[in-house]
Amino acid sequence: MLSIIETIAPIFMVIMVGWGLSHKKILTREVSGPLNKIVFYLAIPVMIFEKVAHADFSANFSTTLVVGVLLAAASGFFLAVLVVSIFPVYPRHKGTFAQASFHGNIGYIGLAVAYYFLGDLGLTRASILSAFILILQNFLSVAGLQYFSNNEQTRGKFSVFLKNVAGNPVIVSAVAGSAVSLAGIPIPEIISRFLHIISGMALPLALLDIGGSLSFPVIKAHWAPTLATGFIKLIFLPAAGWFLFTMMGVPHDLQLVGIILLGAPTATVTYVMAREMGGATALASSAISLNTLASALTYVLWLGIIVQ
């Protein structure tokens, strides 16, 4: 357990450094905006492409792992839909609640935990798996926001899903890297070194950027639904995944990869999609902030359970 804490704690310490820099007006919006673009559109895609392209795709791809992760993620979404259908929730909050309950921060936190806890092999497997789960996350997020929206124009925005998938650098880089790996295309050494340098800045900058985006005052006004999203996202999803992996006979080392991605806290893009599609931006911000901090504890919990 101590080794798990020693691995997870520094990740969230870097996140809190990002929050501190933002609080001290060093990591301002003028800085964090371009920084986020560098991380999202350049550094992380390059890192994913490098790891996947250099790997043996067939040796690192598991159909049962993919199916188990997708079923677990979908079950979290439908549980969230059931919750907002049974309990009194503001109509505008329903779609955002559903999205915040299952849409995980794969690119920034999930991959970071996979790398620092499982090493290069874990990051490679997580990168391949990320493409599948991100497609499902985007599809169900758009579907949920459309279903609960009172805006007729928003209801017809299936193009948002296509845009989020086709234009998602994480998905594109994972698919491109897989294609290079499957085709056996050699990457020149000079290009490999270039990719390695760029990818080296991905995770540290991503963690700082996440910290800079956290906003805690908003949690007070939305504590009840935020706690509910945290339970579904950080407790139910990994538990569902663990159950499915066990039933499907997924190897132990691959189970860890799946649990790490399923246990990632609410994605920052939840806020962006809520804003674009008439959702509740304040609830999204609250869920992102609280669940990011809470995931430090739940990651230690789940990794401790699985490793034992």
PDB file of C-alpha atoms in Angstrom:
ATOM      1  CA  MET A   1       0.000   0.000   0.000  1.00  0.00           C
ATOM      2  CA  LEU A   2       2.863   2.392   0.810  1.00  0.00           C
ATOM      3  CA  SER A   3       4.328   1.962  -2.674  1.00  0.00           C
ATOM      4  CA  ILE A   4       0.936   2.829  -4.190  1.00  0.00           C
ATOM      5  CA  ILE A   5       0.688   5.998  -2.106  1.00  0.00           C
ATOM      6  CA  GLU A   6       4.264   6.910  -3.045  1.00  0.00           C
ATOM      7  CA  THR A   7       3.276   6.620  -6.718  1.00  0.00           C
ATOM      8  CA  ILE A   8      -0.132   8.313  -6.635  1.00  0.00           C
ATOM      9  CA  ALA A   9       0.619  11.144  -4.180  1.00  0.00           C
ATOM     10  CA  PRO A  10       3.243  12.923  -6.347  1.00  0.00           C
ATOM     11  CA  ILE A  11       0.817  12.989  -9.288  1.00  0.00           C
ATOM     12  CA  PHE A  12      -1.738  14.912  -7.264  1.00  0.00           C
ATOM     13  CA  MET A  13       0.956  17.042  -5.652  1.00  0.00           C
ATOM     14  CA  VAL A  14       1.807  18.317  -9.133  1.00  0.00           C
ATOM     15  CA  ILE A  15      -1.907  18.983  -9.721  1.00  0.00           C
ATOM     16  CA  MET A  16      -2.020  21.032  -6.519  1.00  0.00           C
ATOM     17  CA  VAL A  17       1.062  22.958  -7.646  1.00  0.00           C
ATOM     18  CA  GLY A  18      -0.958  23.894 -10.731  1.00  0.00           C
ATOM     19  CA  TRP A  19      -3.824  25.022  -8.488  1.00  0.00           C
ATOM     20  CA  GLY A  20      -1.388  27.047  -6.372  1.00  0.00           C
ATOM     21  CA  LEU A  21       0.082  28.738  -9.438  1.00  0.00           C
ATOM     22  CA  SER A  22      -3.424  29.607 -10.585  1.00  0.00           C
ATOM     23  CA  HIS A  23      -4.380  30.876  -7.107  1.00  0.00           C
ATOM     24  CA  LYS A  24      -1.299  33.123  -7.088  1.00  0.00           C
ATOM     25  CA  LYS A  25      -2.219  34.455 -10.543  1.00  0.00           C
ATOM     26  CA  ILE A  26       0.876  32.926 -12.145  1.00  0.00           C
ATOM     27  CA  LEU A  27      -0.992  30.306 -14.172  1.00  0.00           C
ATOM     28  CA  THR A  28      -3.603  32.770 -15.415  1.00  0.00           C
ATOM     29  CA  ARG A  29      -6.247  32.203 -18.088  1.00  0.00           C
ATOM     30  CA  GLU A  30      -3.962  33.952 -20.561  1.00  0.00           C
ATOM     31  CA  VAL A  31      -1.335  31.302 -19.807  1.00  0.00           C
ATOM     32  CA  SER A  32      -3.500  28.223 -19.185  1.00  0.00           C
ATOM     33  CA  GLY A  33      -5.464  28.611 -22.434  1.00  0.00           C
ATOM     34  CA  PRO A  34      -2.453  28.250 -24.763  1.00  0.00           C
ATOM     35  CA  LEU A  35      -0.886  25.719 -22.373  1.00  0.00           C
ATOM     36  CA  ASN A  36      -3.959  23.505 -22.598  1.00  0.00           C
ATOM     37  CA  LYS A  37      -3.849  23.660 -26.401  1.00  0.00           C
ATOM     38  CA  ILE A  38      -0.187  22.622 -26.405  1.00  0.00           C
ATOM     39  CA  VAL A  39      -0.944  19.688 -24.127  1.00  0.00           C
ATOM     40  CA  PHE A  40      -4.181  18.573 -25.795  1.00  0.00           C
ATOM     41  CA  TYR A  41      -3.298  19.080 -29.451  1.00  0.00           C
ATOM     42  CA  LEU A  42       0.442  18.368 -29.428  1.00  0.00           C
ATOM     43  CA  ALA A  43       2.123  16.802 -26.399  1.00  0.00           C
ATOM     44  CA  ILE A  44      -0.361  14.087 -25.403  1.00  0.00           C
ATOM     45  CA  PRO A  45      -1.163  12.999 -28.994  1.00  0.00           C
ATOM     46  CA  VAL A  46       2.570  12.748 -29.746  1.00  0.00           C
ATOM     47  CA  MET A  47       3.111  10.725 -26.560  1.00  0.00           C
ATOM     48  CA  ILE A  48       0.287   8.318 -27.429  1.00  0.00           C
ATOM     49  CA  PHE A  49       1.423   7.945 -31.033  1.00  0.00           C
ATOM     50  CA  GLU A  50       5.007   7.288 -29.962  1.00  0.00           C
ATOM     51  CA  LYS A  51       4.090   4.600 -27.426  1.00  0.00           C
ATOM     52  CA  VAL A  52       1.563   2.797 -29.629  1.00  0.00           C
ATOM     53  CA  ALA A  53       3.527   3.017 -32.890  1.00  0.00           C
ATOM     54  CA  HIS A  54       6.630   1.494 -31.297  1.00  0.00           C
ATOM     55  CA  ALA A  55       4.673  -1.288 -29.578  1.00  0.00           C
ATOM     56  CA  ASP A  56       3.484  -4.680 -30.776  1.00  0.00           C
ATOM     57  CA  PHE A  57      -0.223  -3.917 -31.178  1.00  0.00           C
ATOM     58  CA  SER A  58      -1.414  -7.529 -31.149  1.00  0.00           C
ATOM     59  CA  ALA A  59       0.516  -8.224 -27.933  1.00  0.00           C
ATOM     60  CA  ASN A  60      -0.977  -5.221 -26.139  1.00  0.00           C
ATOM     61  CA  PHE A  61      -4.571  -5.349 -27.387  1.00  0.00           C
ATOM     62  CA  SER A  62      -7.201  -7.349 -25.513  1.00  0.00           C
ATOM     63  CA  THR A  63     -10.736  -7.742 -26.846  1.00  0.00           C
ATOM     64  CA  THR A  64     -12.090  -8.850 -23.463  1.00  0.00           C
ATOM     65  CA  LEU A  65     -10.532  -5.818 -21.764  1.00  0.00           C
ATOM     66  CA  VAL A  66     -12.085  -3.452 -24.308  1.00  0.00           C
ATOM     67  CA  VAL A  67     -15.515  -5.076 -23.992  1.00  0.00           C
ATOM     68  CA  GLY A  68     -15.333  -5.066 -20.198  1.00  0.00           C
ATOM     69  CA  VAL A  69     -14.343  -1.400 -20.016  1.00  0.00           C
ATOM     70  CA  LEU A  70     -17.045  -0.317 -22.471  1.00  0.00           C
ATOM     71  CA  LEU A  71     -19.747  -2.272 -20.625  1.00  0.00           C
ATOM     72  CA  ALA A  72     -18.658  -0.809 -17.283  1.00  0.00           C
ATOM     73  CA  ALA A  73     -18.588   2.752 -18.643  1.00  0.00           C
ATOM     74  CA  ALA A  74     -22.002   2.343 -20.261  1.00  0.00           C
ATOM     75  CA  SER A  75     -23.448   0.938 -17.029  1.00  0.00           C
ATOM     76  CA  GLY A  76     -22.273   4.053 -15.198  1.00  0.00           C
ATOM     77  CA  PHE A  77     -23.992   6.281 -17.730  1.00  0.00           C
ATOM     78  CA  PHE A  78     -27.291   4.418 -17.522  1.00  0.00           C
ATOM     79  CA  LEU A  79     -27.147   4.368 -13.721  1.00  0.00           C
ATOM     80  CA  ALA A  80     -26.751   8.159 -13.800  1.00  0.00           C
ATOM     81  CA  VAL A  81     -29.718   8.466 -16.177  1.00  0.00           C
ATOM     82  CA  LEU A  82     -31.763   6.298 -13.807  1.00  0.00           C
ATOM     83  CA  VAL A  83     -30.801   8.506 -10.848  1.00  0.00           C
ATOM     84  CA  VAL A  84     -31.885  11.762 -12.521  1.00  0.00           C
ATOM     85  CA  SER A  85     -35.089  10.075 -13.691  1.00  0.00           C
ATOM     86  CA  ILE A  86     -36.040   8.984 -10.165  1.00  0.00           C
ATOM     87  CA  PHE A  87     -34.814  11.832  -7.967  1.00  0.00           C
ATOM     88  CA  PRO A  88     -35.769  15.521  -8.273  1.00  0.00           C
ATOM     89  CA  VAL A  89     -33.067  17.173 -10.375  1.00  0.00           C
ATOM     90  CA  TYR A  90     -33.232  20.447 -12.262  1.00  0.00           C
ATOM     91  CA  PRO A  91     -33.950  19.622 -15.941  1.00  0.00           C
ATOM     92  CA  ARG A  92     -30.882  21.584 -17.064  1.00  0.00           C
ATOM     93  CA  HIS A  93     -28.697  19.572 -14.684  1.00  0.00           C
ATOM     94  CA  LYS A  94     -29.760  16.098 -15.844  1.00  0.00           C
ATOM     95  CA  GLY A  95     -27.595  15.753 -18.944  1.00  0.00           C
ATOM     96  CA  THR A  96     -24.584  17.286 -17.209  1.00  0.00           C
ATOM     97  CA  PHE A  97     -25.043  14.982 -14.206  1.00  0.00           C
ATOM     98  CA  ALA A  98     -25.093  11.934 -16.478  1.00  0.00           C
ATOM     99  CA  GLN A  99     -21.998  13.092 -18.346  1.00  0.00           C
ATOM    100  CA  ALA A 100     -20.049  14.002 -15.190  1.00  0.00           C
ATOM    101  CA  SER A 101     -20.847  10.589 -13.716  1.00  0.00           C
ATOM    102  CA  PHE A 102     -19.099   8.534 -16.385  1.00  0.00           C
ATOM    103  CA  HIS A 103     -17.001  10.772 -18.687  1.00  0.00           C
ATOM    104  CA  GLY A 104     -13.476  10.356 -17.339  1.00  0.00           C
ATOM    105  CA  ASN A 105     -10.342  12.443 -17.757  1.00  0.00           C
ATOM    106  CA  ILE A 106      -8.478   9.758 -19.685  1.00  0.00           C
ATOM    107  CA  GLY A 107      -5.914  11.904 -21.479  1.00  0.00           C
ATOM    108  CA  TYR A 108      -4.666  13.992 -18.583  1.00  0.00           C
ATOM    109  CA  ILE A 109      -5.070  11.873 -15.442  1.00  0.00           C
ATOM    110  CA  GLY A 110      -5.846   8.304 -16.551  1.00  0.00           C
ATOM    111  CA  LEU A 111      -2.746   8.054 -18.741  1.00  0.00           C
ATOM    112  CA  ALA A 112      -0.596   9.763 -16.095  1.00  0.00           C
ATOM    113  CA  VAL A 113      -1.577   7.220 -13.444  1.00  0.00           C
ATOM    114  CA  ALA A 114      -1.104   4.360 -15.927  1.00  0.00           C
ATOM    115  CA  TYR A 115       2.410   5.554 -16.756  1.00  0.00           C
ATOM    116  CA  TYR A 116       3.655   6.377 -13.272  1.00  0.00           C
ATOM    117  CA  PHE A 117       2.138   3.237 -11.733  1.00  0.00           C
ATOM    118  CA  LEU A 118       2.581   0.686 -14.534  1.00  0.00           C
ATOM    119  CA  GLY A 119       5.434   2.144 -16.594  1.00  0.00           C
ATOM    120  CA  ASP A 120       5.831   2.248 -20.378  1.00  0.00           C
ATOM    121  CA  LEU A 121       3.945  -0.997 -20.975  1.00  0.00           C
ATOM    122  CA  GLY A 122       0.983   0.212 -18.941  1.00  0.00           C
ATOM    123  CA  LEU A 123       0.933   3.523 -20.789  1.00  0.00           C
ATOM    124  CA  THR A 124       1.011   1.740 -24.148  1.00  0.00           C
ATOM    125  CA  ARG A 125      -1.917  -0.504 -23.225  1.00  0.00           C
ATOM    126  CA  ALA A 126      -3.846   2.417 -21.755  1.00  0.00           C
ATOM    127  CA  SER A 127      -3.232   4.490 -24.888  1.00  0.00           C
ATOM    128  CA  ILE A 128      -4.653   1.760 -27.131  1.00  0.00           C
ATOM    129  CA  LEU A 129      -7.650   1.278 -24.841  1.00  0.00           C
ATOM    130  CA  SER A 130      -8.270   5.030 -24.584  1.00  0.00           C
ATOM    131  CA  ALA A 131      -9.427   5.320 -28.199  1.00  0.00           C
ATOM    132  CA  PHE A 132     -12.311   2.895 -27.617  1.00  0.00           C
ATOM    133  CA  ILE A 133     -13.495   4.361 -24.336  1.00  0.00           C
ATOM    134  CA  LEU A 134     -13.248   7.950 -25.604  1.00  0.00           C
ATOM    135  CA  ILE A 135     -15.496   7.184 -28.571  1.00  0.00           C
ATOM    136  CA  LEU A 136     -18.120   5.693 -26.240  1.00  0.00           C
ATOM    137  CA  GLN A 137     -17.784   8.576 -23.777  1.00  0.00           C
ATOM    138  CA  ASN A 138     -18.324  11.187 -26.459  1.00  0.00           C
ATOM    139  CA  PHE A 139     -21.271   9.357 -28.008  1.00  0.00           C
ATOM    140  CA  LEU A 140     -23.127   8.869 -24.718  1.00  0.00           C
ATOM    141  CA  SER A 141     -22.260  12.368 -23.483  1.00  0.00           C
ATOM    142  CA  VAL A 142     -23.787  13.984 -26.551  1.00  0.00           C
ATOM    143  CA  ALA A 143     -26.757  11.593 -26.446  1.00  0.00           C
ATOM    144  CA  GLY A 144     -27.421  12.397 -22.791  1.00  0.00           C
ATOM    145  CA  LEU A 145     -27.115  16.155 -23.210  1.00  0.00           C
ATOM    146  CA  GLN A 146     -29.416  16.043 -26.237  1.00  0.00           C
ATOM    147  CA  TYR A 147     -31.998  13.816 -24.554  1.00  0.00           C
ATOM    148  CA  PHE A 148     -32.358  16.058 -21.511  1.00  0.00           C
ATOM    149  CA  SER A 149     -32.091  19.344 -23.394  1.00  0.00           C
ATOM    150  CA  ASN A 150     -35.104  21.627 -23.789  1.00  0.00           C
ATOM    151  CA  ASN A 151     -33.461  23.293 -26.756  1.00  0.00           C
ATOM    152  CA  GLU A 152     -34.689  21.872 -30.076  1.00  0.00           C
ATOM    153  CA  GLN A 153     -31.540  23.045 -31.877  1.00  0.00           C
ATOM    154  CA  THR A 154     -29.357  21.286 -29.322  1.00  0.00           C
ATOM    155  CA  ARG A 155     -31.363  18.078 -29.716  1.00  0.00           C
ATOM    156  CA  GLY A 156     -30.274  17.832 -33.334  1.00  0.00           C
ATOM    157  CA  LYS A 157     -26.562  18.296 -32.727  1.00  0.00           C
ATOM    158  CA  PHE A 158     -25.328  14.827 -33.662  1.00  0.00           C
ATOM    159  CA  SER A 159     -22.586  16.695 -35.489  1.00  0.00           C
ATOM    160  CA  VAL A 160     -21.124  17.476 -32.059  1.00  0.00           C
ATOM    161  CA  PHE A 161     -20.409  13.768 -31.575  1.00  0.00           C
ATOM    162  CA  LEU A 162     -18.754  13.479 -34.985  1.00  0.00           C
ATOM    163  CA  LYS A 163     -16.705  16.588 -34.276  1.00  0.00           C
ATOM    164  CA  ASN A 164     -15.629  15.335 -30.849  1.00  0.00           C
ATOM    165  CA  VAL A 165     -14.547  11.964 -32.235  1.00  0.00           C
ATOM    166  CA  ALA A 166     -13.002  12.913 -35.574  1.00  0.00           C
ATOM    167  CA  GLY A 167     -11.351  15.973 -34.051  1.00  0.00           C
ATOM    168  CA  ASN A 168     -10.203  14.366 -30.804  1.00  0.00           C
ATOM    169  CA  PRO A 169      -6.381  14.267 -30.908  1.00  0.00           C
ATOM    170  CA  VAL A 170      -6.205  11.394 -28.412  1.00  0.00           C
ATOM    171  CA  ILE A 171      -8.428   9.176 -30.569  1.00  0.00           C
ATOM    172  CA  VAL A 172      -6.694  10.186 -33.800  1.00  0.00           C
ATOM    173  CA  SER A 173      -3.193   9.602 -32.398  1.00  0.00           C
ATOM    174  CA  ALA A 174      -4.132   6.208 -30.915  1.00  0.00           C
ATOM    175  CA  VAL A 175      -5.645   5.084 -34.229  1.00  0.00           C
ATOM    176  CA  ALA A 176      -2.665   6.414 -36.208  1.00  0.00           C
ATOM    177  CA  GLY A 177      -0.174   4.749 -33.877  1.00  0.00           C
ATOM    178  CA  SER A 178      -2.076   1.461 -34.092  1.00  0.00           C
ATOM    179  CA  ALA A 179      -2.017   1.637 -37.892  1.00  0.00           C
ATOM    180  CA  VAL A 180       1.751   2.206 -37.930  1.00  0.00           C
ATOM    181  CA  SER A 181       2.273  -0.659 -35.483  1.00  0.00           C
ATOM    182  CA  LEU A 182       0.050  -3.093 -37.400  1.00  0.00           C
ATOM    183  CA  ALA A 183       1.640  -2.152 -40.727  1.00  0.00           C
ATOM    184  CA  GLY A 184       5.123  -2.612 -39.307  1.00  0.00           C
ATOM    185  CA  ILE A 185       6.252   0.778 -40.594  1.00  0.00           C
ATOM    186  CA  PRO A 186       9.704   1.612 -39.174  1.00  0.00           C
ATOM    187  CA  ILE A 187      10.151   5.050 -37.628  1.00  0.00           C
ATOM    188  CA  PRO A 188      13.540   6.695 -38.351  1.00  0.00           C
ATOM    189  CA  GLU A 189      15.691   7.241 -35.271  1.00  0.00           C
ATOM    190  CA  ILE A 190      15.774  11.009 -35.733  1.00  0.00           C
ATOM    191  CA  ILE A 191      11.955  11.102 -35.748  1.00  0.00           C
ATOM    192  CA  SER A 192      11.783   8.778 -32.741  1.00  0.00           C
ATOM    193  CA  ARG A 193      14.037  11.071 -30.720  1.00  0.00           C
ATOM    194  CA  PHE A 194      11.978  14.091 -31.742  1.00  0.00           C
ATOM    195  CA  LEU A 195       8.741  12.368 -30.685  1.00  0.00           C
ATOM    196  CA  HIS A 196      10.331  11.288 -27.408  1.00  0.00           C
ATOM    197  CA  ILE A 197      11.337  14.858 -26.522  1.00  0.00           C
ATOM    198  CA  ILE A 198       7.856  16.227 -27.251  1.00  0.00           C
ATOM    199  CA  SER A 199       6.097  13.410 -25.406  1.00  0.00           C
ATOM    200  CA  GLY A 200       8.286  13.959 -22.349  1.00  0.00           C
ATOM    201  CA  MET A 201       6.522  17.215 -21.538  1.00  0.00           C
ATOM    202  CA  ALA A 202       2.985  15.839 -21.951  1.00  0.00           C
ATOM    203  CA  LEU A 203       2.107  14.473 -18.517  1.00  0.00           C
ATOM    204  CA  PRO A 204       3.791  17.104 -16.283  1.00  0.00           C
ATOM    205  CA  LEU A 205       2.176  19.949 -18.242  1.00  0.00           C
ATOM    206  CA  ALA A 206      -1.173  18.137 -18.299  1.00  0.00           C
ATOM    207  CA  LEU A 207      -1.165  17.771 -14.511  1.00  0.00           C
ATOM    208  CA  LEU A 208      -0.264  21.438 -13.989  1.00  0.00           C
ATOM    209  CA  ASP A 209      -3.020  22.439 -16.394  1.00  0.00           C
ATOM    210  CA  ILE A 210      -5.595  20.316 -14.550  1.00  0.00           C
ATOM    211  CA  GLY A 211      -4.612  21.946 -11.276  1.00  0.00           C
ATOM    212  CA  GLY A 212      -4.993  25.386 -12.781  1.00  0.00           C
ATOM    213  CA  SER A 213      -8.546  24.586 -13.889  1.00  0.00           C
ATOM    214  CA  LEU A 214      -9.841  23.555 -10.444  1.00  0.00           C
ATOM    215  CA  SER A 215     -12.489  25.763  -8.828  1.00  0.00           C
ATOM    216  CA  PHE A 216     -13.580  24.921  -5.286  1.00  0.00           C
ATOM    217  CA  PRO A 217     -16.065  27.697  -4.293  1.00  0.00           C
ATOM    218  CA  VAL A 218     -18.652  26.360  -6.767  1.00  0.00           C
ATOM    219  CA  ILE A 219     -18.797  22.984  -4.974  1.00  0.00           C
ATOM    220  CA  LYS A 220     -20.730  24.403  -2.011  1.00  0.00           C
ATOM    221  CA  ALA A 221     -23.762  25.249  -4.157  1.00  0.00           C
ATOM    222  CA  HIS A 222     -23.853  21.824  -5.824  1.00  0.00           C
ATOM    223  CA  TRP A 223     -22.507  19.486  -3.146  1.00  0.00           C
ATOM    224  CA  ALA A 224     -25.302  16.875  -3.286  1.00  0.00           C
ATOM    225  CA  PRO A 225     -25.305  16.128  -7.042  1.00  0.00           C
ATOM    226  CA  THR A 226     -21.521  16.471  -7.112  1.00  0.00           C
ATOM    227  CA  LEU A 227     -21.110  13.795  -4.440  1.00  0.00           C
ATOM    228  CA  ALA A 228     -23.495  11.565  -6.395  1.00  0.00           C
ATOM    229  CA  THR A 229     -21.435  11.954  -9.582  1.00  0.00           C
ATOM    230  CA  GLY A 230     -18.320  11.136  -7.579  1.00  0.00           C
ATOM    231  CA  PHE A 231     -19.834   7.936  -6.213  1.00  0.00           C
ATOM    232  CA  ILE A 232     -20.819   6.717  -9.675  1.00  0.00           C
ATOM    233  CA  LYS A 233     -17.592   7.828 -11.368  1.00  0.00           C
ATOM    234  CA  LEU A 234     -15.020   6.871  -8.752  1.00  0.00           C
ATOM    235  CA  ILE A 235     -16.666   3.947  -6.945  1.00  0.00           C
ATOM    236  CA  PHE A 236     -19.321   2.330  -9.149  1.00  0.00           C
ATOM    237  CA  LEU A 237     -17.449   2.374 -12.480  1.00  0.00           C
ATOM    238  CA  PRO A 238     -14.245   0.730 -11.187  1.00  0.00           C
ATOM    239  CA  ALA A 239     -16.337  -1.761  -9.182  1.00  0.00           C
ATOM    240  CA  ALA A 240     -18.381  -2.654 -12.266  1.00  0.00           C
ATOM    241  CA  GLY A 241     -15.190  -2.999 -14.276  1.00  0.00           C
ATOM    242  CA  TRP A 242     -13.551  -5.220 -11.672  1.00  0.00           C
ATOM    243  CA  PHE A 243     -16.622  -7.463 -11.563  1.00  0.00           C
ATOM    244  CA  LEU A 244     -16.789  -7.743 -15.360  1.00  0.00           C
ATOM    245  CA  PHE A 245     -13.043  -8.327 -15.730  1.00  0.00           C
ATOM    246  CA  THR A 246     -13.208 -11.138 -13.177  1.00  0.00           C
ATOM    247  CA  MET A 247     -16.223 -12.739 -14.865  1.00  0.00           C
ATOM    248  CA  MET A 248     -14.599 -12.452 -18.304  1.00  0.00           C
ATOM    249  CA  GLY A 249     -11.222 -13.791 -17.213  1.00  0.00           C
ATOM    250  CA  VAL A 250      -9.223 -10.649 -18.009  1.00  0.00           C
ATOM    251  CA  PRO A 251      -5.586 -11.120 -16.888  1.00  0.00           C
ATOM    252  CA  HIS A 252      -4.599  -9.315 -13.692  1.00  0.00           C
ATOM    253  CA  ASP A 253      -2.120  -6.930 -15.337  1.00  0.00           C
ATOM    254  CA  LEU A 254      -4.737  -5.846 -17.873  1.00  0.00           C
ATOM    255  CA  GLN A 255      -7.339  -5.408 -15.139  1.00  0.00           C
ATOM    256  CA  LEU A 256      -5.134  -2.709 -13.617  1.00  0.00           C
ATOM    257  CA  VAL A 257      -5.123  -0.778 -16.894  1.00  0.00           C
ATOM    258  CA  GLY A 258      -8.909  -0.955 -17.138  1.00  0.00           C
ATOM    259  CA  ILE A 259      -9.466   0.076 -13.513  1.00  0.00           C
ATOM    260  CA  ILE A 260      -7.130   3.058 -13.892  1.00  0.00           C
ATOM    261  CA  LEU A 261      -9.018   4.403 -16.912  1.00  0.00           C
ATOM    262  CA  LEU A 262     -12.452   3.692 -15.432  1.00  0.00           C
ATOM    263  CA  GLY A 263     -11.399   5.366 -12.174  1.00  0.00           C
ATOM    264  CA  ALA A 264     -10.284   8.610 -13.826  1.00  0.00           C
ATOM    265  CA  PRO A 265     -12.160  11.640 -12.428  1.00  0.00           C
ATOM    266  CA  THR A 266     -14.660  13.726 -14.381  1.00  0.00           C
ATOM    267  CA  ALA A 267     -13.152  15.100 -17.597  1.00  0.00           C
ATOM    268  CA  THR A 268     -12.605  18.837 -18.039  1.00  0.00           C
ATOM    269  CA  VAL A 269     -14.332  18.611 -21.419  1.00  0.00           C
ATOM    270  CA  THR A 270     -17.546  18.016 -19.454  1.00  0.00           C
ATOM    271  CA  TYR A 271     -17.634  21.761 -18.807  1.00  0.00           C
ATOM    272  CA  VAL A 272     -17.068  22.595 -22.470  1.00  0.00           C
ATOM    273  CA  MET A 273     -19.793  20.233 -23.696  1.00  0.00           C
ATOM    274  CA  ALA A 274     -22.250  21.501 -21.080  1.00  0.00           C
ATOM    275  CA  ARG A 275     -21.622  25.048 -22.278  1.00  0.00           C
ATOM    276  CA  GLU A 276     -21.997  24.133 -25.948  1.00  0.00           C
ATOM    277  CA  MET A 277     -25.160  22.079 -25.494  1.00  0.00           C
ATOM    278  CA  GLY A 278     -27.128  23.994 -22.881  1.00  0.00           C
ATOM    279  CA  GLY A 279     -26.097  21.975 -19.831  1.00  0.00           C
ATOM    280  CA  ALA A 280     -25.213  23.099 -16.301  1.00  0.00           C
ATOM    281  CA  THR A 281     -21.688  24.533 -16.414  1.00  0.00           C
ATOM    282  CA  ALA A 282     -21.538  25.205 -12.660  1.00  0.00           C
ATOM    283  CA  LEU A 283     -22.364  21.573 -11.853  1.00  0.00           C
ATOM    284  CA  ALA A 284     -19.774  20.427 -14.388  1.00  0.00           C
ATOM    285  CA  SER A 285     -17.105  22.640 -12.804  1.00  0.00           C
ATOM    286  CA  SER A 286     -18.035  21.386  -9.337  1.00  0.00           C
ATOM    287  CA  ALA A 287     -17.833  17.725 -10.394  1.00  0.00           C
ATOM    288  CA  ILE A 288     -14.493  18.224 -12.148  1.00  0.00           C
ATOM    289  CA  SER A 289     -12.928  19.910  -9.118  1.00  0.00           C
ATOM    290  CA  LEU A 290     -14.189  17.644  -6.342  1.00  0.00           C
ATOM    291  CA  ASN A 291     -13.828  14.373  -8.236  1.00  0.00           C
ATOM    292  CA  THR A 292     -10.275  15.229  -9.294  1.00  0.00           C
ATOM    293  CA  LEU A 293      -9.244  15.631  -5.654  1.00  0.00           C
ATOM    294  CA  ALA A 294     -11.263  12.619  -4.480  1.00  0.00           C
ATOM    295  CA  SER A 295      -9.675  10.396  -7.124  1.00  0.00           C
ATOM    296  CA  ALA A 296      -6.358  10.646  -5.258  1.00  0.00           C
ATOM    297  CA  LEU A 297      -7.964   8.582  -2.494  1.00  0.00           C
ATOM    298  CA  THR A 298     -10.022   6.271  -4.692  1.00  0.00           C
ATOM    299  CA  TYR A 299      -7.024   5.438  -6.888  1.00  0.00           C
ATOM    300  CA  VAL A 300      -5.107   4.341  -3.793  1.00  0.00           C
ATOM    301  CA  LEU A 301      -8.149   2.325  -2.693  1.00  0.00           C
ATOM    302  CA  TRP A 302      -8.733   0.525  -5.985  1.00  0.00           C
ATOM    303  CA  LEU A 303      -5.094  -0.108  -6.834  1.00  0.00           C
ATOM    304  CA  GLY A 304      -4.564  -1.445  -3.319  1.00  0.00           C
ATOM    305  CA  ILE A 305      -7.485  -3.845  -3.736  1.00  0.00           C
ATOM    306  CA  ILE A 306      -6.490  -5.052  -7.208  1.00  0.00           C
ATOM    307  CA  VAL A 307      -2.771  -5.405  -6.477  1.00  0.00           C
ATOM    308  CA  GLN A 308      -3.458  -7.505  -3.392  1.00  0.00           C
TER     309      GLN A 308
END
